[in-house]
Short mmCIF file of C-alpha atoms in Angstrom, two decimals:
data_model
loop_
_atom_site.label_atom_id
_atom_site.label_comp_id
_atom_site.label_asym_id
_atom_site.label_seq_id
_atom_site.Cartn_x
_atom_site.Cartn_y
_atom_site.Cartn_z
CA MET A 1 3.25 147.40 -34.52
CA TRP A 2 3.27 148.72 -38.08
CA PHE A 3 -0.45 149.05 -38.65
CA GLY A 4 -2.93 151.88 -38.37
CA GLY A 5 -3.49 155.25 -39.94
CA GLY A 6 -4.28 158.05 -37.50
CA ALA A 7 -2.46 158.51 -34.26
CA PHE A 8 -1.07 155.93 -31.82
CA ARG A 9 -0.15 156.55 -28.25
CA ALA A 10 2.85 154.48 -27.23
CA SER A 11 4.56 154.13 -23.88
CA THR A 12 7.78 152.14 -23.52
CA SER A 13 9.77 150.64 -20.70
CA THR A 14 12.98 151.98 -22.23
CA GLY A 15 12.15 155.52 -21.24
CA SER A 16 11.94 156.78 -24.79
CA GLY A 17 8.82 158.72 -23.86
CA LEU A 18 5.65 159.10 -25.88
CA ILE A 19 5.60 158.29 -29.57
CA THR A 20 2.53 160.07 -30.88
CA SER A 21 2.12 158.84 -34.45
CA ALA A 22 2.15 155.51 -36.27
CA THR A 23 4.96 156.65 -38.57
CA ALA A 24 7.10 157.82 -35.67
CA PHE A 25 6.55 154.55 -33.87
CA VAL A 26 7.48 152.47 -36.89
CA ARG A 27 10.54 154.58 -37.61
CA HIS A 28 11.60 153.72 -34.06
CA PHE A 29 12.17 150.21 -35.45
CA SER A 30 12.61 150.53 -39.21
CA ARG A 31 12.51 153.31 -41.80
CA LYS A 32 11.46 150.80 -44.47
CA ARG A 33 8.42 149.76 -42.49
CA ALA A 34 7.49 153.41 -42.06
CA GLU A 35 7.58 153.82 -45.82
CA ASN A 36 5.34 150.79 -46.24
CA LEU A 37 2.92 152.21 -43.72
CA ARG A 38 2.63 155.44 -45.64
CA LYS A 39 1.85 153.45 -48.80
CA ILE A 40 -1.02 151.44 -47.38
CA ASN A 41 -2.16 153.28 -44.23
CA PRO A 42 -4.67 150.59 -43.09
CA LYS A 43 -6.74 151.53 -40.06
CA VAL A 44 -6.26 148.33 -38.09
CA SER A 45 -6.09 148.14 -34.31
CA PHE A 46 -3.64 145.79 -32.60
CA PRO A 47 -6.33 143.26 -31.54
CA GLU A 48 -7.64 143.31 -35.11
CA ALA A 49 -4.13 142.68 -36.43
CA ASN A 50 -3.82 139.66 -34.16
CA SER A 51 -7.10 138.36 -35.53
CA ILE A 52 -5.88 138.86 -39.11
CA ALA A 53 -2.68 137.00 -38.24
CA ARG A 54 -4.66 134.05 -36.94
CA ASP A 55 -6.86 133.95 -40.07
CA LEU A 56 -3.86 134.29 -42.37
CA TYR A 57 -2.05 131.51 -40.50
CA ASP A 58 -5.07 129.26 -41.07
CA VAL A 59 -5.07 130.07 -44.80
CA VAL A 60 -1.38 129.21 -45.21
CA LYS A 61 -1.70 126.12 -43.03
CA GLN A 62 -4.62 124.86 -45.13
CA HIS A 63 -3.28 125.69 -48.60
CA GLY A 64 0.52 125.88 -48.13
CA PRO A 65 3.16 125.84 -49.22
CA LEU A 66 2.29 129.07 -51.05
CA THR A 67 4.09 131.82 -52.87
CA ILE A 68 3.34 135.37 -51.75
CA SER A 69 1.11 135.91 -54.80
CA ASN A 70 -0.79 132.68 -54.22
CA ALA A 71 -1.15 133.52 -50.53
CA TRP A 72 -2.82 136.79 -51.53
CA VAL A 73 -5.20 134.97 -53.90
CA GLN A 74 -6.06 132.35 -51.27
CA ALA A 75 -6.59 135.02 -48.61
CA LYS A 76 -9.07 136.84 -50.84
CA ASP A 77 -10.81 133.64 -51.95
CA SER A 78 -11.16 132.60 -48.30
CA GLY A 79 -12.97 135.86 -47.57
CA LEU A 80 -10.28 137.03 -45.17
CA SER A 81 -11.19 140.56 -44.15
CA GLY A 82 -8.85 143.26 -42.85
CA LEU A 83 -6.13 142.97 -45.49
CA ASN A 84 -6.12 146.09 -47.65
CA SER A 85 -3.61 145.03 -50.31
CA LYS A 86 -0.87 142.57 -51.19
CA THR A 87 1.68 145.02 -49.69
CA HIS A 88 -0.30 145.03 -46.45
CA MET A 89 -0.28 141.22 -46.46
CA LYS A 90 3.51 141.11 -46.99
CA ILE A 91 3.99 143.30 -43.92
CA MET A 92 1.63 141.06 -41.98
CA LEU A 93 3.56 137.95 -43.07
CA LYS A 94 6.87 139.53 -42.10
CA TRP A 95 5.56 140.21 -38.63
CA MET A 96 4.23 136.65 -38.41
CA ARG A 97 7.65 135.28 -39.41
CA GLY A 98 9.19 137.32 -36.62
CA ARG A 99 6.72 135.68 -34.26
CA LYS A 100 7.84 132.29 -35.67
CA MET A 101 4.33 131.59 -36.91
CA LEU A 102 5.62 131.10 -40.47
CA LYS A 103 8.84 130.23 -42.23
CA LEU A 104 10.17 130.54 -45.78
CA PHE A 105 11.95 127.92 -47.82
CA PRO A 106 13.26 127.97 -51.43
CA ASN A 107 11.41 126.00 -54.08
CA GLN A 108 14.74 124.59 -55.27
CA VAL A 109 18.45 124.93 -54.53
CA GLY A 110 19.78 128.33 -55.58
CA SER A 111 16.34 129.76 -56.34
CA THR A 112 15.35 133.19 -55.12
CA LYS A 113 11.66 132.25 -55.19
CA LYS A 114 10.43 131.43 -51.72
CA PHE A 115 7.40 129.60 -50.36
CA LEU A 116 5.45 130.17 -47.18
CA LEU A 117 4.87 127.31 -44.79
CA CYS A 118 3.38 127.19 -41.30
CA SER A 119 6.15 126.50 -38.83
CA LEU A 120 4.05 125.41 -35.87
CA PRO A 121 2.14 122.12 -35.69
CA GLU A 122 -0.46 123.55 -33.35
CA ASP A 123 -2.52 126.74 -33.49
CA PRO A 124 -0.33 129.71 -32.65
CA LYS A 125 -0.91 131.97 -29.69
CA VAL A 126 -1.56 135.34 -31.23
CA THR A 127 -2.81 137.22 -28.20
CA GLU A 128 0.64 138.07 -26.85
CA PHE A 129 2.94 140.83 -28.02
CA ARG A 130 6.57 141.14 -27.04
CA THR A 131 9.36 143.38 -28.26
CA SER A 132 12.68 144.35 -26.76
CA THR A 133 11.15 147.66 -25.75
CA ALA A 134 7.92 146.20 -24.36
CA VAL A 135 5.80 148.62 -26.31
CA LYS A 136 2.14 148.82 -25.36
CA LEU A 137 -0.22 150.45 -27.83
CA THR A 138 -3.63 151.98 -27.67
CA MET A 139 -5.18 153.54 -30.72
CA SER A 140 -6.67 157.01 -30.79
CA SER A 141 -10.44 157.13 -31.01
CA GLU A 142 -10.29 158.31 -34.61
CA SER A 143 -8.41 155.29 -35.92
CA ALA A 144 -9.97 152.75 -33.55
CA ASN A 145 -13.56 153.34 -34.64
CA GLU A 146 -14.94 152.08 -37.94
CA ASN A 147 -16.35 155.05 -39.82
CA CYS A 148 -19.20 153.42 -41.76
CA LEU A 149 -22.31 151.53 -40.71
CA GLY A 150 -23.91 149.10 -43.11
CA TYR A 151 -25.75 145.82 -43.54
CA ALA A 152 -23.76 142.83 -44.74
CA ALA A 153 -24.20 139.18 -45.64
CA ARG A 154 -21.73 136.94 -43.79
CA ASP A 155 -22.34 133.70 -45.68
CA PRO A 156 -24.32 132.22 -48.62
CA SER A 157 -27.56 132.31 -46.63
CA GLY A 158 -27.68 135.94 -47.72
CA VAL A 159 -29.06 137.03 -44.36
CA LEU A 160 -28.12 140.66 -43.78
CA SER A 161 -27.20 142.17 -40.44
CA GLU A 162 -25.54 145.26 -39.05
CA TYR A 163 -21.86 145.62 -39.91
CA LYS A 164 -19.32 148.33 -39.10
CA PHE A 165 -16.34 148.93 -41.36
CA SER A 166 -14.02 151.66 -42.61
CA ARG A 167 -14.25 153.56 -45.87
CA ARG A 168 -11.04 154.82 -47.44
CA ALA A 169 -9.77 158.31 -46.71
CA LEU A 170 -10.92 161.03 -49.10
CA GLY A 171 -8.54 161.47 -52.06
CA ILE A 172 -8.06 164.63 -54.08
CA ASP A 173 -10.41 163.35 -56.83
CA ASP A 174 -12.90 161.71 -54.46
CA ILE A 175 -16.35 162.60 -53.20
CA SER A 176 -17.69 161.48 -49.84
CA ILE A 177 -21.40 160.81 -50.14
CA LYS A 178 -24.03 160.56 -47.43
CA ILE A 179 -26.27 157.80 -48.75
CA THR A 180 -29.98 158.55 -48.42
CA HIS A 181 -31.42 155.77 -50.61
CA CYS A 182 -30.30 152.55 -52.28
CA GLY A 183 -32.25 150.45 -54.75
CA VAL A 184 -32.48 146.68 -54.41
CA CYS A 185 -31.33 144.84 -57.53
CA TYR A 186 -31.30 141.12 -58.32
CA ALA A 187 -27.50 141.41 -58.38
CA ASP A 188 -27.77 141.91 -54.60
CA VAL A 189 -29.38 138.46 -54.35
CA ILE A 190 -26.77 136.86 -56.62
CA TRP A 191 -23.74 137.97 -54.62
CA ALA A 192 -25.29 137.98 -51.15
CA ARG A 193 -26.11 134.29 -51.73
CA ASN A 194 -22.88 133.47 -53.60
CA LYS A 195 -24.70 132.30 -56.74
CA HIS A 196 -21.55 132.77 -58.84
CA GLY A 197 -19.20 131.26 -56.27
CA ASP A 198 -17.07 134.41 -55.98
CA SER A 199 -18.69 136.33 -53.11
CA LYS A 200 -16.26 137.91 -50.65
CA TYR A 201 -17.73 138.06 -47.17
CA PRO A 202 -18.64 140.16 -45.26
CA LEU A 203 -20.47 141.48 -48.33
CA VAL A 204 -22.29 144.83 -48.36
CA PRO A 205 -24.63 144.88 -51.41
CA GLY A 206 -26.12 147.81 -53.28
CA HIS A 207 -25.26 149.55 -56.55
CA GLU A 208 -28.21 151.90 -57.02
CA ILE A 209 -27.02 154.68 -54.75
CA ALA A 210 -28.48 158.16 -54.26
CA GLY A 211 -27.43 160.68 -51.69
CA ILE A 212 -25.94 164.04 -50.80
CA VAL A 213 -22.36 165.27 -51.16
CA LYS A 214 -20.82 165.76 -47.73
CA GLU A 215 -17.16 166.37 -48.68
CA VAL A 216 -15.11 166.80 -51.87
CA GLY A 217 -11.43 166.41 -52.69
CA SER A 218 -9.32 169.37 -53.76
CA ASN A 219 -9.42 168.32 -57.45
CA VAL A 220 -13.22 167.92 -57.64
CA HIS A 221 -14.92 170.63 -59.70
CA ARG A 222 -18.28 169.21 -60.86
CA PHE A 223 -19.76 168.82 -57.38
CA LYS A 224 -19.98 170.81 -54.19
CA VAL A 225 -21.11 169.99 -50.66
CA GLY A 226 -24.89 169.62 -50.51
CA ASP A 227 -25.37 168.53 -54.14
CA HIS A 228 -27.62 165.57 -54.90
CA ILE A 229 -25.55 162.76 -56.35
CA GLY A 230 -25.76 159.17 -57.59
CA VAL A 231 -23.44 156.17 -57.96
CA GLY A 232 -24.17 153.16 -60.16
CA THR A 233 -22.80 149.70 -60.79
CA TYR A 234 -19.07 150.52 -61.01
CA VAL A 235 -16.68 152.82 -59.14
CA ASN A 236 -13.39 152.52 -61.02
CA SER A 237 -11.81 151.63 -64.37
CA CYS A 238 -8.44 152.08 -66.08
CA ARG A 239 -9.47 155.52 -67.48
CA ASP A 240 -7.04 155.01 -70.36
CA CYS A 241 -8.45 152.43 -72.80
CA GLU A 242 -10.54 153.20 -75.88
CA TYR A 243 -13.77 152.40 -74.04
CA CYS A 244 -13.02 154.58 -71.02
CA ASN A 245 -11.97 157.39 -73.36
CA GLU A 246 -15.32 157.16 -75.13
CA GLY A 247 -17.33 157.18 -71.90
CA PHE A 248 -18.08 153.44 -71.93
CA GLU A 249 -16.25 152.71 -68.67
CA VAL A 250 -18.50 149.75 -67.90
CA HIS A 251 -16.77 148.00 -70.82
CA CYS A 252 -13.22 148.98 -69.71
CA ALA A 253 -10.65 146.82 -71.48
CA LYS A 254 -8.99 146.04 -68.15
CA GLY A 255 -12.28 145.48 -66.37
CA SER A 256 -14.40 147.96 -64.48
CA VAL A 257 -14.49 147.73 -60.68
CA TYR A 258 -17.95 146.85 -59.42
CA THR A 259 -19.49 148.96 -56.66
CA PHE A 260 -19.61 145.97 -54.33
CA ASN A 261 -17.74 142.66 -54.18
CA GLY A 262 -15.17 144.06 -56.58
CA VAL A 263 -11.41 144.30 -56.14
CA ASP A 264 -10.28 147.91 -56.35
CA ALA A 265 -6.89 149.13 -57.59
CA ASP A 266 -5.44 149.07 -54.08
CA GLY A 267 -6.57 145.48 -53.47
CA THR A 268 -9.46 146.36 -51.17
CA ILE A 269 -12.89 144.75 -51.62
CA THR A 270 -15.57 147.27 -52.55
CA LYS A 271 -18.64 147.58 -50.35
CA GLY A 272 -21.93 148.89 -51.66
CA GLY A 273 -24.82 151.16 -50.85
CA TYR A 274 -26.49 149.31 -47.99
CA SER A 275 -24.43 151.66 -45.83
CA SER A 276 -24.31 155.13 -44.35
CA HIS A 277 -21.80 156.66 -46.74
CA ILE A 278 -19.41 155.89 -49.59
CA VAL A 279 -16.25 157.45 -51.05
CA VAL A 280 -16.08 157.43 -54.87
CA HIS A 281 -13.88 159.01 -57.55
CA GLU A 282 -15.65 161.99 -59.12
CA ARG A 283 -15.65 160.37 -62.58
CA TYR A 284 -18.10 157.66 -61.49
CA CYS A 285 -20.58 160.01 -59.81
CA PHE A 286 -23.69 161.52 -61.39
CA LYS A 287 -25.54 164.76 -60.79
CA ILE A 288 -29.15 164.37 -59.72
CA PRO A 289 -31.26 167.50 -60.30
CA ASP A 290 -32.59 169.04 -57.10
CA ASN A 291 -36.18 168.68 -58.30
CA TYR A 292 -35.88 164.93 -58.82
CA PRO A 293 -36.60 162.75 -55.73
CA LEU A 294 -33.57 160.85 -54.48
CA ALA A 295 -35.72 157.78 -53.78
CA SER A 296 -36.76 157.73 -57.45
CA ALA A 297 -33.22 158.38 -58.66
CA ALA A 298 -31.72 155.28 -57.04
CA PRO A 299 -33.25 152.64 -59.41
CA LEU A 300 -32.17 154.67 -62.43
CA LEU A 301 -28.52 153.86 -61.65
CA CYS A 302 -28.97 150.20 -62.68
CA ALA A 303 -32.50 149.32 -63.82
CA GLY A 304 -32.94 152.59 -65.67
CA ILE A 305 -29.62 152.77 -67.49
CA THR A 306 -29.70 149.05 -68.35
CA VAL A 307 -32.61 149.64 -70.72
CA TYR A 308 -31.96 153.29 -71.64
CA ALA A 309 -28.43 152.72 -72.99
CA PRO A 310 -29.32 150.04 -75.59
CA MET A 311 -32.52 151.85 -76.53
CA LYS A 312 -30.47 154.93 -77.45
CA ARG A 313 -27.71 152.91 -79.09
CA HIS A 314 -30.15 151.07 -81.36
CA LYS A 315 -32.20 154.19 -82.10
CA MET A 316 -35.29 153.04 -80.25
CA ASN A 317 -36.19 156.70 -79.79
CA GLN A 318 -37.86 157.37 -83.14
CA PRO A 319 -41.45 158.58 -82.62
CA GLY A 320 -44.03 156.41 -84.33
CA LYS A 321 -41.93 153.22 -84.31
CA SER A 322 -43.14 150.09 -82.50
CA LEU A 323 -41.46 148.54 -79.45
CA GLY A 324 -42.10 145.26 -77.71
CA VAL A 325 -41.03 144.82 -74.07
CA ILE A 326 -40.56 141.24 -72.90
CA GLY A 327 -41.05 140.91 -69.14
CA LEU A 328 -42.59 143.45 -66.80
CA GLY A 329 -40.36 143.83 -63.76
CA GLY A 330 -37.80 146.37 -62.58
CA LEU A 331 -36.18 146.65 -66.02
CA GLY A 332 -39.30 146.08 -68.11
CA HIS A 333 -41.41 148.77 -66.52
CA MET A 334 -38.64 151.32 -67.12
CA ALA A 335 -38.42 150.24 -70.78
CA VAL A 336 -42.16 150.91 -71.10
CA LYS A 337 -41.77 154.36 -69.55
CA PHE A 338 -38.84 155.27 -71.81
CA GLY A 339 -40.63 153.89 -74.87
CA LYS A 340 -43.66 156.08 -74.27
CA ALA A 341 -41.46 159.12 -73.59
CA PHE A 342 -39.71 158.47 -76.93
CA GLY A 343 -43.08 158.45 -78.71
CA LEU A 344 -43.14 154.72 -79.49
CA HIS A 345 -46.10 152.36 -79.77
CA VAL A 346 -45.39 149.97 -76.88
CA THR A 347 -46.53 146.37 -76.51
CA VAL A 348 -45.84 144.44 -73.28
CA PHE A 349 -45.28 140.66 -73.37
CA SER A 350 -45.74 138.74 -70.13
CA THR A 351 -46.65 135.25 -68.98
CA SER A 352 -48.76 136.78 -66.21
CA VAL A 353 -52.19 138.03 -67.28
CA SER A 354 -52.52 139.72 -63.86
CA LYS A 355 -50.12 142.43 -65.03
CA LYS A 356 -52.34 143.55 -67.89
CA GLU A 357 -54.22 146.28 -66.04
CA GLU A 358 -51.06 147.83 -64.61
CA ALA A 359 -49.25 147.71 -67.95
CA LEU A 360 -52.07 149.50 -69.73
CA SER A 361 -53.46 151.90 -67.13
CA GLN A 362 -50.52 152.71 -64.87
CA LEU A 363 -47.56 152.42 -67.23
CA GLY A 364 -49.35 153.59 -70.36
CA ALA A 365 -48.54 150.64 -72.64
CA ASP A 366 -50.59 150.51 -75.83
CA LYS A 367 -51.07 146.74 -75.90
CA PHE A 368 -50.62 143.74 -73.61
CA VAL A 369 -49.95 140.21 -74.88
CA VAL A 370 -49.88 136.97 -72.92
CA SER A 371 -46.78 135.42 -74.46
CA SER A 372 -47.99 131.84 -73.91
CA ASP A 373 -51.08 132.51 -76.07
CA GLN A 374 -50.07 131.45 -79.60
CA GLU A 375 -53.05 133.18 -81.20
CA GLN A 376 -52.11 136.54 -79.67
CA MET A 377 -48.47 136.06 -80.69
CA MET A 378 -49.30 135.09 -84.28
CA ALA A 379 -51.42 138.23 -84.66
CA LEU A 380 -48.27 140.34 -84.24
CA VAL A 381 -45.90 138.57 -86.65
CA LYS A 382 -43.67 141.08 -88.50
CA SER A 383 -45.23 144.04 -86.69
CA LEU A 384 -42.46 145.36 -84.42
CA ASP A 385 -39.43 147.49 -85.16
CA PHE A 386 -37.74 146.71 -81.84
CA LEU A 387 -37.84 144.23 -78.98
CA ILE A 388 -36.12 144.66 -75.64
CA ASP A 389 -35.93 141.42 -73.68
CA THR A 390 -35.69 141.93 -69.92
CA ALA A 391 -36.65 138.37 -68.91
CA SER A 392 -34.03 136.34 -67.04
CA GLY A 393 -36.04 133.13 -66.92
CA ASP A 394 -35.49 130.65 -69.75
CA HIS A 395 -37.81 131.25 -72.69
CA PRO A 396 -37.92 130.52 -76.45
CA PHE A 397 -36.52 133.16 -78.79
CA ASP A 398 -37.86 132.07 -82.20
CA PRO A 399 -41.45 133.18 -81.46
CA TYR A 400 -40.21 136.66 -80.57
CA MET A 401 -37.83 136.95 -83.54
CA ALA A 402 -40.85 136.25 -85.77
CA LEU A 403 -42.51 139.42 -84.46
CA LEU A 404 -39.79 141.69 -85.85
CA LYS A 405 -40.14 143.52 -89.13
CA THR A 406 -37.43 143.22 -91.76
CA GLY A 407 -34.31 144.83 -90.32
CA GLY A 408 -35.75 144.69 -86.80
CA THR A 409 -33.63 144.47 -83.65
CA LEU A 410 -33.93 142.42 -80.45
CA VAL A 411 -31.78 143.54 -77.52
CA LEU A 412 -31.23 141.14 -74.62
CA VAL A 413 -30.63 142.72 -71.21
CA GLY A 414 -31.81 139.79 -69.07
CA PHE A 415 -29.71 136.74 -68.22
CA PRO A 416 -31.45 133.47 -69.13
CA SER A 417 -29.31 130.36 -68.76
CA GLU A 418 -29.12 129.94 -72.55
CA VAL A 419 -30.08 131.69 -75.78
CA LYS A 420 -31.25 129.40 -78.59
CA PHE A 421 -32.84 130.32 -81.90
CA SER A 422 -32.90 129.08 -85.47
CA PRO A 423 -30.45 130.75 -87.90
CA ALA A 424 -33.44 131.34 -90.14
CA SER A 425 -34.98 133.55 -87.47
CA LEU A 426 -31.98 135.82 -87.80
CA ASN A 427 -31.08 135.56 -91.48
CA LEU A 428 -34.53 135.78 -93.03
CA GLY A 429 -35.45 139.41 -92.73
CA MET A 430 -31.85 140.53 -91.93
CA LYS A 431 -32.68 140.88 -88.26
CA THR A 432 -30.28 141.78 -85.47
CA ILE A 433 -29.89 140.42 -81.96
CA SER A 434 -27.71 142.28 -79.50
CA GLY A 435 -26.81 142.23 -75.83
CA SER A 436 -26.16 144.98 -73.31
CA LEU A 437 -25.11 145.57 -69.71
CA THR A 438 -25.56 148.91 -67.96
CA GLY A 439 -24.17 152.09 -69.50
CA GLY A 440 -21.17 154.39 -69.47
CA THR A 441 -20.91 157.64 -67.56
CA LYS A 442 -22.05 159.78 -70.50
CA ASP A 443 -25.22 157.76 -71.14
CA THR A 444 -26.02 157.56 -67.43
CA GLN A 445 -25.91 161.30 -66.87
CA GLU A 446 -27.96 161.84 -70.04
CA MET A 447 -30.59 159.37 -68.80
CA ILE A 448 -30.89 161.05 -65.38
CA ASP A 449 -31.37 164.44 -67.02
CA PHE A 450 -33.91 162.93 -69.45
CA CYS A 451 -35.94 161.44 -66.58
CA ALA A 452 -35.96 164.75 -64.72
CA ALA A 453 -36.99 166.70 -67.83
CA HIS A 454 -39.80 164.29 -68.75
CA GLU A 455 -40.88 163.49 -65.18
CA ILE A 456 -40.17 159.79 -65.56
CA HIS A 457 -40.19 158.05 -62.19
CA PRO A 458 -39.80 154.32 -61.47
CA MET A 459 -42.56 152.66 -59.49
CA ILE A 460 -40.99 151.91 -56.11
CA GLU A 461 -41.70 150.43 -52.70
CA ILE A 462 -39.71 152.21 -49.99
CA ILE A 463 -38.48 149.97 -47.17
CA PRO A 464 -36.28 150.29 -44.06
CA ILE A 465 -32.84 148.65 -44.04
CA GLN A 466 -34.03 146.17 -41.43
CA TYR A 467 -36.40 144.71 -44.05
CA ALA A 468 -33.62 144.13 -46.60
CA THR A 469 -33.28 140.34 -46.12
CA GLU A 470 -37.02 139.86 -46.60
CA ALA A 471 -36.93 142.18 -49.62
CA LEU A 472 -34.31 139.97 -51.27
CA GLU A 473 -36.53 136.92 -50.71
CA ARG A 474 -39.54 138.74 -52.16
CA LEU A 475 -37.43 139.78 -55.14
CA VAL A 476 -36.62 136.12 -55.83
CA LYS A 477 -40.36 135.40 -55.76
CA LYS A 478 -41.03 138.38 -58.09
CA ASP A 479 -43.18 139.91 -55.38
CA VAL A 480 -42.37 143.58 -55.96
CA LYS A 481 -43.85 146.36 -58.07
CA TYR A 482 -41.40 147.26 -59.38
CA ARG A 483 -38.33 148.18 -57.34
CA PHE A 484 -37.52 148.14 -53.66
CA VAL A 485 -35.70 151.25 -52.45
CA ILE A 486 -34.07 151.27 -49.02
CA ASP A 487 -34.55 154.45 -47.00
CA ILE A 488 -31.00 154.51 -45.66
CA GLU A 489 -31.19 158.00 -44.19
CA ASN A 490 -34.13 157.33 -41.88
CA SER A 491 -33.61 153.67 -40.98
CA LEU A 492 -29.85 153.04 -40.72
CA LYS A 493 -28.86 154.52 -37.37
#
């Protein structure tokens, strides 16, 4: 069969002897199929291919008739695993047609556009394999074994369990990273539990990745084996648009590829840092100084850069200026730390009075305000140069806009369900409100170096991978101070 990278052993009843590679085996039947194999090179065993065929049959049977393009969309939307690309799916469909599991028919007389339709009324038998040469295959141990161990969610319950899968082969511009630590972000909750309706299961979360370089491609020059390294919220982009050219890859005009639950250029679904290792293009990797703990580095790759990037962009690094931080969680506590390192006078706003002592004594904030106390809020009207809003729960904006001085700026990095404020809150005093995601590669590396130079460390709770499901639940309940970090190296075996 025309699947599998690595070596196959094949014995035939025609006396053709041993065929020792996948390409040689495929060429035995068709040069074109050999060319396709070299393009996609999926590491899929024959039993796995049969399973894919069954799942793909069910997709077409449920949604057909379908065009090839629509079949690919439906396969991805149905969470069908094992298909590496549309080309891979076309080869799979061709094999299924040969097995008379599917048929094609034109959408109209004389049209070259064809539709797929299931040709059998009952479920097909996909456990048999017959060819004129009666070929029997067994895969070599290298291609038969998945090369990565992780924890994945299988459905919207978000419950995580052990999952074995394959990472792509190392490319000339790639780095293979042994993951030692991975931060736990609320994004992990969102996609593990399918909150946006677009989760692709099995789903391996994690986009705050720290680890050690274990192998580099021939074109890689910034890293060497043994270096400490980080990976953040995206692992690919077009590398050619104005934003990529300026180092703002997260805002790529064609869309950046997220570190997990994203669709990469080759059609594969990305899988994140709750895993033993990852292969990433050098451009999207960051140097972590040897003297900076990897466990502390992990949360910087999302929580840290999410507040650092807009603070730098809006010049919230001017000593003596005043900063208000709304919300004291994973993002908020990093904003406080950066604010103090920049020499700002920092005020924390929270609905929870229980956080006052930590904000003042542990994080070094200059003032703490209970945001529901109108008297405390009124005392600060027109007193702040900047506000950074990290709260994702719904909250009023007018009371906070009133705290800004003339020309002041509020930056929103949280995701409340709506943003509502009076035009007067914006126009009177020529104030600015802005939004921000994470940051580009240039800002991210700058932030890591800044944290190492100023000994800025997030407050973390280190957990084993087996505790990850409970950690997600605690995160929903805001029961963490202030970031969970999974000890991948010592707990994922």
